[in-house]
């Protein structure tokens, strides 16, 4: 019991005094996961668009595969990326193993399926009515797609936020690809693993609090998005604001 | 303006539209009436080039439209459609109306002006800056009309434009449709399952039933001279079946239905089996035994079997010796005559008010 209380008071101390190591780790975490989120969104959105707007054989099956990959274990992604970018792997010459860039790559791969799947649902949510309306209004295919993406903007945004949440909270990729090198690839989750292992609970709890705060911010952002949505839905039902 | 020949469309092996041929003239309001699910929407979507027909051809403005996407796109830009379900983009009313103009790359300055004019026409100017999703159903449908006409289409398709609206809003939309047709001479093709609306709006009517265009004609043709029993029922006539032409002289025939004899104008030959179509509003009722004189050739004694209130009117069903015949009376005249079930009355029908069709 004492260890926990000590840990908590030590954690508060570390945060209040803006301990440089704690904040360096947090900043690196944010940088890596935000980069991965951005990259994943840029890759997933066009592919999701292609899958949604084109009719082809095996479309349903492909979507099922994507949805299955939502829950791919982070260590499996870590292993695959490790094999690909390690010195002896096919992409070894890039020297990405144990670098933040390598971790960005790993997290990007990790969250692409969930983002792609949610993007597809977002676009599907816009509905055939709108698509028909745009076609009848004389939209070209590109104009039509651009308008539908715009219509789906809230759902797309929440998919991005969810992807970010998965990236910042994962340990497997960060540990296996990053290697938890102090001052280079140590992020919140890997640092917590290590510090807990060596009994440095205060440090772990401080990092845990920061991680939770980031999660809190994510939830708040999500809520703002959905409340904007529900406000509009409420208006759609005849209410006024 | 539009010519369709033998248009068919099947989905998954099931024929939704089967060999529809029709011609729509420039500047007219052509209304498709028919029960829900009869294929009206499918036909409109084919004509608006949204879907591809399984068979048949469409000619618009003398050019035959084939499967070439570029050409379909070019022709589609000269048309517009208002759908049954009001659909808006999640943005302002103004931006919604501007959509078609933006797609056509109209310069910004002109867009503003044209959008204002369109909103003015449909009476939504005061809501220009509102979010479109916050509009009521009627307002959304007026927005959809503004969005469609702002591109100055040659042809406007309207699929059941008032189906989801209350009577006041429906009337507003109907007025708007007539105004647009007058003002821009836009050719309009509209579908409705409301035959009274068809009556109010249409220059010509096409009746669609079970995926086929079963009759085309003006109001008089469709409502007074339906070609078969199904159409007669749909346009509000209860056809009397089992008639046999007894004799005929100068097209004035005597037709027996059970014990009752009708006199009607028809070209049907003696001994042919026929159905009699009598519009309930063409039947006059008077109380039996009052000796009221009528110039009508058919005066049938009967007893009122049923009275159905229809707003300001009442449909009175009279059993005339085993033949049921409905009459449409105002509520007021029902009260004045003190009619109720069981009252003995005389139903009078002119020979020219009876439309005779073969009983098949």
PDB file of C-alpha atoms in Angstrom, chain A:
ATOM      1  CA  UNK A   1       0.000   0.000   0.000  1.00  0.00           C
ATOM      2  CA  UNK A   2       2.797   2.349   0.934  1.00  0.00           C
ATOM      3  CA  UNK A   3       4.556   1.713  -2.362  1.00  0.00           C
ATOM      4  CA  UNK A   4       1.451   2.851  -4.224  1.00  0.00           C
ATOM      5  CA  UNK A   5       0.999   6.024  -2.151  1.00  0.00           C
ATOM      6  CA  UNK A   6       4.693   6.828  -2.441  1.00  0.00           C
ATOM      7  CA  UNK A   7       4.507   6.213  -6.143  1.00  0.00           C
ATOM      8  CA  UNK A   8       1.548   8.555  -6.562  1.00  0.00           C
ATOM      9  CA  UNK A   9       3.157  11.380  -4.592  1.00  0.00           C
ATOM     10  CA  UNK A  10       6.382  10.918  -6.512  1.00  0.00           C
ATOM     11  CA  UNK A  11       4.431  10.965  -9.790  1.00  0.00           C
ATOM     12  CA  UNK A  12       2.674  14.202  -8.909  1.00  0.00           C
ATOM     13  CA  UNK A  13       6.029  15.673  -8.004  1.00  0.00           C
ATOM     14  CA  UNK A  14       7.510  14.645 -11.365  1.00  0.00           C
ATOM     15  CA  UNK A  15       4.623  16.162 -13.283  1.00  0.00           C
ATOM     16  CA  UNK A  16       4.347  19.383 -11.278  1.00  0.00           C
ATOM     17  CA  UNK A  17       8.076  20.056 -11.529  1.00  0.00           C
ATOM     18  CA  UNK A  18       7.868  19.397 -15.281  1.00  0.00           C
ATOM     19  CA  UNK A  19      10.534  16.696 -15.095  1.00  0.00           C
ATOM     20  CA  UNK A  20      12.435  16.917 -18.423  1.00  0.00           C
ATOM     21  CA  UNK A  21      12.765  13.163 -18.931  1.00  0.00           C
ATOM     22  CA  UNK A  22       9.059  12.540 -18.373  1.00  0.00           C
ATOM     23  CA  UNK A  23       8.100  15.254 -20.825  1.00  0.00           C
ATOM     24  CA  UNK A  24      10.687  14.210 -23.377  1.00  0.00           C
ATOM     25  CA  UNK A  25       9.177  10.716 -23.398  1.00  0.00           C
ATOM     26  CA  UNK A  26       5.660  12.117 -23.671  1.00  0.00           C
ATOM     27  CA  UNK A  27       6.686  14.441 -26.513  1.00  0.00           C
ATOM     28  CA  UNK A  28       8.302  11.583 -28.458  1.00  0.00           C
ATOM     29  CA  UNK A  29       5.196   9.453 -27.946  1.00  0.00           C
ATOM     30  CA  UNK A  30       2.993  12.207 -29.311  1.00  0.00           C
ATOM     31  CA  UNK A  31       5.321  12.855 -32.244  1.00  0.00           C
ATOM     32  CA  UNK A  32       5.498   9.192 -33.276  1.00  0.00           C
ATOM     33  CA  UNK A  33       1.819   8.439 -32.867  1.00  0.00           C
ATOM     34  CA  UNK A  34       0.624  11.662 -34.486  1.00  0.00           C
ATOM     35  CA  UNK A  35       2.941  11.059 -37.454  1.00  0.00           C
ATOM     36  CA  UNK A  36       1.708   7.485 -37.761  1.00  0.00           C
ATOM     37  CA  UNK A  37      -1.917   8.681 -37.558  1.00  0.00           C
ATOM     38  CA  UNK A  38      -1.361  11.274 -40.272  1.00  0.00           C
ATOM     39  CA  UNK A  39       0.445   8.799 -42.536  1.00  0.00           C
ATOM     40  CA  UNK A  40      -2.152   6.089 -41.977  1.00  0.00           C
ATOM     41  CA  UNK A  41      -4.986   8.521 -42.736  1.00  0.00           C
ATOM     42  CA  UNK A  42      -3.312   9.661 -45.955  1.00  0.00           C
ATOM     43  CA  UNK A  43      -2.885   6.057 -47.073  1.00  0.00           C
ATOM     44  CA  UNK A  44      -6.177   4.648 -45.791  1.00  0.00           C
ATOM     45  CA  UNK A  45      -8.542   7.327 -47.091  1.00  0.00           C
ATOM     46  CA  UNK A  46      -7.845   6.929 -50.834  1.00  0.00           C
ATOM     47  CA  UNK A  47      -7.837   3.140 -50.552  1.00  0.00           C
ATOM     48  CA  UNK A  48     -11.066   3.173 -48.546  1.00  0.00           C
ATOM     49  CA  UNK A  49     -12.507   5.450 -51.225  1.00  0.00           C
ATOM     50  CA  UNK A  50     -11.473   3.047 -53.969  1.00  0.00           C
ATOM     51  CA  UNK A  51     -12.978   0.097 -52.143  1.00  0.00           C
ATOM     52  CA  UNK A  52     -16.203   1.982 -51.415  1.00  0.00           C
ATOM     53  CA  UNK A  53     -16.747   3.597 -54.807  1.00  0.00           C
ATOM     54  CA  UNK A  54     -15.744   0.656 -57.004  1.00  0.00           C
ATOM     55  CA  UNK A  55     -17.683  -2.522 -57.479  1.00  0.00           C
ATOM     56  CA  UNK A  56     -15.479  -5.578 -57.808  1.00  0.00           C
ATOM     57  CA  UNK A  57     -15.392  -9.280 -57.059  1.00  0.00           C
ATOM     58  CA  UNK A  58     -14.554 -10.110 -53.467  1.00  0.00           C
ATOM     59  CA  UNK A  59     -15.420  -6.654 -52.130  1.00  0.00           C
ATOM     60  CA  UNK A  60     -17.358  -8.072 -49.178  1.00  0.00           C
ATOM     61  CA  UNK A  61     -14.559 -10.530 -48.427  1.00  0.00           C
ATOM     62  CA  UNK A  62     -11.966  -7.754 -48.527  1.00  0.00           C
ATOM     63  CA  UNK A  63     -13.974  -5.696 -46.048  1.00  0.00           C
ATOM     64  CA  UNK A  64     -14.227  -8.714 -43.742  1.00  0.00           C
ATOM     65  CA  UNK A  65     -10.435  -9.133 -43.928  1.00  0.00           C
ATOM     66  CA  UNK A  66      -9.939  -5.454 -43.085  1.00  0.00           C
ATOM     67  CA  UNK A  67     -12.323  -5.722 -40.148  1.00  0.00           C
ATOM     68  CA  UNK A  68     -10.485  -8.804 -38.898  1.00  0.00           C
ATOM     69  CA  UNK A  69      -7.245  -6.851 -38.968  1.00  0.00           C
ATOM     70  CA  UNK A  70      -8.778  -4.298 -36.538  1.00  0.00           C
ATOM     71  CA  UNK A  71      -7.703  -6.660 -33.776  1.00  0.00           C
ATOM     72  CA  UNK A  72      -4.367  -7.803 -35.125  1.00  0.00           C
ATOM     73  CA  UNK A  73      -2.034  -8.191 -32.091  1.00  0.00           C
ATOM     74  CA  UNK A  74       0.496  -5.368 -31.922  1.00  0.00           C
ATOM     75  CA  UNK A  75       3.312  -7.860 -31.401  1.00  0.00           C
ATOM     76  CA  UNK A  76       2.428  -9.610 -34.656  1.00  0.00           C
ATOM     77  CA  UNK A  77       2.738  -6.318 -36.535  1.00  0.00           C
ATOM     78  CA  UNK A  78       5.962  -5.711 -34.595  1.00  0.00           C
ATOM     79  CA  UNK A  79       7.329  -9.081 -35.615  1.00  0.00           C
ATOM     80  CA  UNK A  80       6.483  -8.676 -39.298  1.00  0.00           C
ATOM     81  CA  UNK A  81       7.919  -5.168 -39.504  1.00  0.00           C
ATOM     82  CA  UNK A  82      10.974  -6.324 -37.536  1.00  0.00           C
ATOM     83  CA  UNK A  83      11.629  -9.098 -40.046  1.00  0.00           C
ATOM     84  CA  UNK A  84      11.215  -6.677 -42.942  1.00  0.00           C
ATOM     85  CA  UNK A  85      13.451  -3.866 -41.689  1.00  0.00           C
ATOM     86  CA  UNK A  86      16.097  -5.681 -39.657  1.00  0.00           C
ATOM     87  CA  UNK A  87      19.633  -5.600 -41.108  1.00  0.00           C
ATOM     88  CA  UNK A  88      19.162  -8.956 -42.824  1.00  0.00           C
ATOM     89  CA  UNK A  89      15.590  -8.202 -43.971  1.00  0.00           C
ATOM     90  CA  UNK A  90      14.588  -7.042 -47.445  1.00  0.00           C
ATOM     91  CA  UNK A  91      14.398  -3.404 -46.351  1.00  0.00           C
ATOM     92  CA  UNK A  92      17.358  -3.565 -43.972  1.00  0.00           C
ATOM     93  CA  UNK A  93      19.357  -1.048 -45.952  1.00  0.00           C
ATOM     94  CA  UNK A  94      17.056   1.772 -44.816  1.00  0.00           C
ATOM     95  CA  UNK A  95      18.398   1.292 -41.290  1.00  0.00           C
ATOM     96  CA  UNK A  96      14.973   1.826 -39.740  1.00  0.00           C
ATOM     97  CA  UNK A  97      15.190  -0.693 -36.914  1.00  0.00           C
ATOM     98  CA  UNK A  98      15.416   0.926 -33.462  1.00  0.00           C
ATOM     99  CA  UNK A  99      14.602   4.403 -34.837  1.00  0.00           C
ATOM    100  CA  UNK A 100      11.518   6.621 -34.303  1.00  0.00           C
ATOM    101  CA  UNK A 101      10.952   6.423 -38.083  1.00  0.00           C
ATOM    102  CA  UNK A 102      10.739   2.648 -37.827  1.00  0.00           C
ATOM    103  CA  UNK A 103       8.216   2.978 -34.994  1.00  0.00           C
ATOM    104  CA  UNK A 104       6.148   5.392 -37.092  1.00  0.00           C
ATOM    105  CA  UNK A 105       6.158   2.828 -39.889  1.00  0.00           C
ATOM    106  CA  UNK A 106       5.081   0.064 -37.504  1.00  0.00           C
ATOM    107  CA  UNK A 107       2.255   2.052 -35.921  1.00  0.00           C
ATOM    108  CA  UNK A 108       1.112   3.201 -39.357  1.00  0.00           C
ATOM    109  CA  UNK A 109       0.798  -0.399 -40.499  1.00  0.00           C
ATOM    110  CA  UNK A 110      -0.940  -1.256 -37.226  1.00  0.00           C
ATOM    111  CA  UNK A 111      -3.711   1.341 -37.504  1.00  0.00           C
ATOM    112  CA  UNK A 112      -4.288   1.381 -41.268  1.00  0.00           C
ATOM    113  CA  UNK A 113      -6.877  -1.468 -41.132  1.00  0.00           C
ATOM    114  CA  UNK A 114      -9.033   0.097 -38.414  1.00  0.00           C
ATOM    115  CA  UNK A 115      -8.920   3.498 -40.091  1.00  0.00           C
ATOM    116  CA  UNK A 116      -9.655   2.039 -43.505  1.00  0.00           C
ATOM    117  CA  UNK A 117     -12.566   0.014 -42.167  1.00  0.00           C
ATOM    118  CA  UNK A 118     -14.054   2.968 -40.321  1.00  0.00           C
ATOM    119  CA  UNK A 119     -13.551   5.209 -43.362  1.00  0.00           C
ATOM    120  CA  UNK A 120     -15.478   2.708 -45.466  1.00  0.00           C
ATOM    121  CA  UNK A 121     -18.305   2.700 -42.898  1.00  0.00           C
ATOM    122  CA  UNK A 122     -18.201   6.502 -42.859  1.00  0.00           C
ATOM    123  CA  UNK A 123     -18.585   6.698 -46.636  1.00  0.00           C
ATOM    124  CA  UNK A 124     -21.267   4.000 -46.625  1.00  0.00           C
ATOM    125  CA  UNK A 125     -23.117   6.056 -44.007  1.00  0.00           C
ATOM    126  CA  UNK A 126     -23.598   8.884 -46.505  1.00  0.00           C
ATOM    127  CA  UNK A 127     -26.034   6.688 -48.402  1.00  0.00           C
ATOM    128  CA  UNK A 128     -27.147   6.052 -51.934  1.00  0.00           C
ATOM    129  CA  UNK A 129     -29.700   8.883 -51.856  1.00  0.00           C
ATOM    130  CA  UNK A 130     -26.962  11.498 -51.730  1.00  0.00           C
ATOM    131  CA  UNK A 131     -24.994   9.705 -54.439  1.00  0.00           C
ATOM    132  CA  UNK A 132     -28.005   9.631 -56.765  1.00  0.00           C
ATOM    133  CA  UNK A 133     -28.750  13.252 -56.006  1.00  0.00           C
ATOM    134  CA  UNK A 134     -25.202  14.304 -56.895  1.00  0.00           C
ATOM    135  CA  UNK A 135     -25.246  12.316 -60.128  1.00  0.00           C
ATOM    136  CA  UNK A 136     -28.576  13.846 -61.114  1.00  0.00           C
ATOM    137  CA  UNK A 137     -27.194  17.313 -60.323  1.00  0.00           C
ATOM    138  CA  UNK A 138     -24.536  16.743 -62.966  1.00  0.00           C
ATOM    139  CA  UNK A 139     -21.537  16.004 -60.766  1.00  0.00           C
ATOM    140  CA  UNK A 140     -18.572  14.267 -62.384  1.00  0.00           C
ATOM    141  CA  UNK A 141     -17.385  11.152 -60.589  1.00  0.00           C
ATOM    142  CA  UNK A 142     -14.595  13.105 -58.900  1.00  0.00           C
ATOM    143  CA  UNK A 143     -16.922  15.924 -57.825  1.00  0.00           C
ATOM    144  CA  UNK A 144     -19.306  13.334 -56.478  1.00  0.00           C
ATOM    145  CA  UNK A 145     -16.586  11.584 -54.456  1.00  0.00           C
ATOM    146  CA  UNK A 146     -15.271  14.880 -53.076  1.00  0.00           C
ATOM    147  CA  UNK A 147     -18.765  15.872 -51.947  1.00  0.00           C
ATOM    148  CA  UNK A 148     -19.427  12.495 -50.322  1.00  0.00           C
ATOM    149  CA  UNK A 149     -16.121  12.647 -48.424  1.00  0.00           C
ATOM    150  CA  UNK A 150     -17.148  16.107 -47.246  1.00  0.00           C
ATOM    151  CA  UNK A 151     -20.508  14.742 -46.103  1.00  0.00           C
ATOM    152  CA  UNK A 152     -18.721  11.998 -44.155  1.00  0.00           C
ATOM    153  CA  UNK A 153     -16.263  14.419 -42.543  1.00  0.00           C
ATOM    154  CA  UNK A 154     -17.386  13.909 -38.932  1.00  0.00           C
ATOM    155  CA  UNK A 155     -17.288  10.132 -39.122  1.00  0.00           C
ATOM    156  CA  UNK A 156     -13.912  10.317 -40.888  1.00  0.00           C
ATOM    157  CA  UNK A 157     -12.561  12.559 -38.168  1.00  0.00           C
ATOM    158  CA  UNK A 158     -13.662  10.223 -35.403  1.00  0.00           C
ATOM    159  CA  UNK A 159     -12.048   7.303 -37.269  1.00  0.00           C
ATOM    160  CA  UNK A 160      -8.780   9.264 -37.260  1.00  0.00           C
ATOM    161  CA  UNK A 161      -9.101   9.972 -33.539  1.00  0.00           C
ATOM    162  CA  UNK A 162      -9.710   6.276 -32.852  1.00  0.00           C
ATOM    163  CA  UNK A 163      -6.679   5.312 -34.918  1.00  0.00           C
ATOM    164  CA  UNK A 164      -4.568   7.717 -32.912  1.00  0.00           C
ATOM    165  CA  UNK A 165      -5.871   6.204 -29.685  1.00  0.00           C
ATOM    166  CA  UNK A 166      -4.764   2.743 -30.794  1.00  0.00           C
ATOM    167  CA  UNK A 167      -1.337   4.035 -31.877  1.00  0.00           C
ATOM    168  CA  UNK A 168      -0.446   5.920 -28.705  1.00  0.00           C
ATOM    169  CA  UNK A 169      -1.567   3.145 -26.372  1.00  0.00           C
ATOM    170  CA  UNK A 170       0.191   0.192 -28.008  1.00  0.00           C
ATOM    171  CA  UNK A 171       3.358  -1.425 -26.623  1.00  0.00           C
ATOM    172  CA  UNK A 172       4.233  -4.273 -28.986  1.00  0.00           C
ATOM    173  CA  UNK A 173       5.434  -2.317 -32.013  1.00  0.00           C
ATOM    174  CA  UNK A 174       7.101   0.391 -29.907  1.00  0.00           C
ATOM    175  CA  UNK A 175       9.047  -2.225 -27.935  1.00  0.00           C
ATOM    176  CA  UNK A 176      10.045  -4.528 -30.790  1.00  0.00           C
ATOM    177  CA  UNK A 177      10.809  -1.904 -33.442  1.00  0.00           C
ATOM    178  CA  UNK A 178      11.928   0.932 -31.158  1.00  0.00           C
ATOM    179  CA  UNK A 179      13.813  -1.105 -28.614  1.00  0.00           C
ATOM    180  CA  UNK A 180      13.070   1.311 -25.763  1.00  0.00           C
ATOM    181  CA  UNK A 181      16.359   3.178 -26.144  1.00  0.00           C
ATOM    182  CA  UNK A 182      16.561   5.966 -23.623  1.00  0.00           C
ATOM    183  CA  UNK A 183      16.516   9.400 -25.220  1.00  0.00           C
ATOM    184  CA  UNK A 184      15.980   7.900 -28.673  1.00  0.00           C
ATOM    185  CA  UNK A 185      13.023   5.533 -28.951  1.00  0.00           C
ATOM    186  CA  UNK A 186      11.630   5.397 -25.420  1.00  0.00           C
ATOM    187  CA  UNK A 187       7.926   6.225 -25.434  1.00  0.00           C
ATOM    188  CA  UNK A 188       5.250   6.300 -22.706  1.00  0.00           C
ATOM    189  CA  UNK A 189       4.152   2.690 -22.961  1.00  0.00           C
ATOM    190  CA  UNK A 190       7.622   1.137 -23.219  1.00  0.00           C
ATOM    191  CA  UNK A 191       8.909   3.352 -20.425  1.00  0.00           C
ATOM    192  CA  UNK A 192       6.080   2.232 -18.141  1.00  0.00           C
ATOM    193  CA  UNK A 193       6.918  -1.409 -18.869  1.00  0.00           C
ATOM    194  CA  UNK A 194      10.585  -0.885 -18.056  1.00  0.00           C
ATOM    195  CA  UNK A 195      10.235   1.339 -14.972  1.00  0.00           C
ATOM    196  CA  UNK A 196       7.634  -0.970 -13.454  1.00  0.00           C
ATOM    197  CA  UNK A 197       9.994  -3.882 -14.022  1.00  0.00           C
ATOM    198  CA  UNK A 198      12.756  -2.204 -12.071  1.00  0.00           C
ATOM    199  CA  UNK A 199      10.440  -1.057  -9.297  1.00  0.00           C
ATOM    200  CA  UNK A 200      10.470   2.639 -10.210  1.00  0.00           C
ATOM    201  CA  UNK A 201       6.739   3.016  -9.599  1.00  0.00           C
ATOM    202  CA  UNK A 202       6.620   6.812  -9.254  1.00  0.00           C
ATOM    203  CA  UNK A 203       7.991   7.276 -12.746  1.00  0.00           C
ATOM    204  CA  UNK A 204       5.585   4.668 -14.139  1.00  0.00           C
ATOM    205  CA  UNK A 205       2.581   6.241 -12.476  1.00  0.00           C
ATOM    206  CA  UNK A 206       3.566   9.698 -13.747  1.00  0.00           C
ATOM    207  CA  UNK A 207       3.784   8.357 -17.284  1.00  0.00           C
ATOM    208  CA  UNK A 208       0.519   6.476 -16.794  1.00  0.00           C
ATOM    209  CA  UNK A 209      -1.204   9.683 -15.713  1.00  0.00           C
ATOM    210  CA  UNK A 210       0.083  11.473 -18.801  1.00  0.00           C
ATOM    211  CA  UNK A 211      -1.047   8.614 -21.037  1.00  0.00           C
ATOM    212  CA  UNK A 212      -4.487   8.731 -19.435  1.00  0.00           C
ATOM    213  CA  UNK A 213      -4.587  12.515 -19.897  1.00  0.00           C
ATOM    214  CA  UNK A 214      -3.906  12.059 -23.586  1.00  0.00           C
ATOM    215  CA  UNK A 215      -6.699   9.462 -23.677  1.00  0.00           C
ATOM    216  CA  UNK A 216      -8.927  11.993 -21.911  1.00  0.00           C
ATOM    217  CA  UNK A 217      -8.147  14.615 -24.526  1.00  0.00           C
ATOM    218  CA  UNK A 218      -8.960  12.068 -27.227  1.00  0.00           C
ATOM    219  CA  UNK A 219     -12.319  11.359 -25.588  1.00  0.00           C
ATOM    220  CA  UNK A 220     -13.071  15.077 -25.266  1.00  0.00           C
ATOM    221  CA  UNK A 221     -12.273  15.630 -28.936  1.00  0.00           C
ATOM    222  CA  UNK A 222     -14.512  12.683 -29.838  1.00  0.00           C
ATOM    223  CA  UNK A 223     -17.298  14.105 -27.720  1.00  0.00           C
ATOM    224  CA  UNK A 224     -17.048  17.513 -29.320  1.00  0.00           C
ATOM    225  CA  UNK A 225     -17.290  15.887 -32.726  1.00  0.00           C
ATOM    226  CA  UNK A 226     -20.241  13.691 -31.835  1.00  0.00           C
ATOM    227  CA  UNK A 227     -22.067  16.469 -30.010  1.00  0.00           C
ATOM    228  CA  UNK A 228     -21.770  18.621 -33.137  1.00  0.00           C
ATOM    229  CA  UNK A 229     -23.254  15.688 -34.972  1.00  0.00           C
ATOM    230  CA  UNK A 230     -26.076  15.072 -32.583  1.00  0.00           C
ATOM    231  CA  UNK A 231     -26.863  18.781 -32.449  1.00  0.00           C
ATOM    232  CA  UNK A 232     -27.350  18.697 -36.191  1.00  0.00           C
ATOM    233  CA  UNK A 233     -29.396  15.549 -35.942  1.00  0.00           C
ATOM    234  CA  UNK A 234     -31.516  17.218 -33.329  1.00  0.00           C
ATOM    235  CA  UNK A 235     -32.010  20.183 -35.594  1.00  0.00           C
ATOM    236  CA  UNK A 236     -32.853  17.824 -38.404  1.00  0.00           C
ATOM    237  CA  UNK A 237     -35.721  16.555 -36.302  1.00  0.00           C
ATOM    238  CA  UNK A 238     -37.126  20.060 -36.119  1.00  0.00           C
ATOM    239  CA  UNK A 239     -35.424  21.486 -33.047  1.00  0.00           C
ATOM    240  CA  UNK A 240     -33.735  24.856 -33.007  1.00  0.00           C
ATOM    241  CA  UNK A 241     -30.564  25.991 -31.307  1.00  0.00           C
TER     242      UNK A 241
END
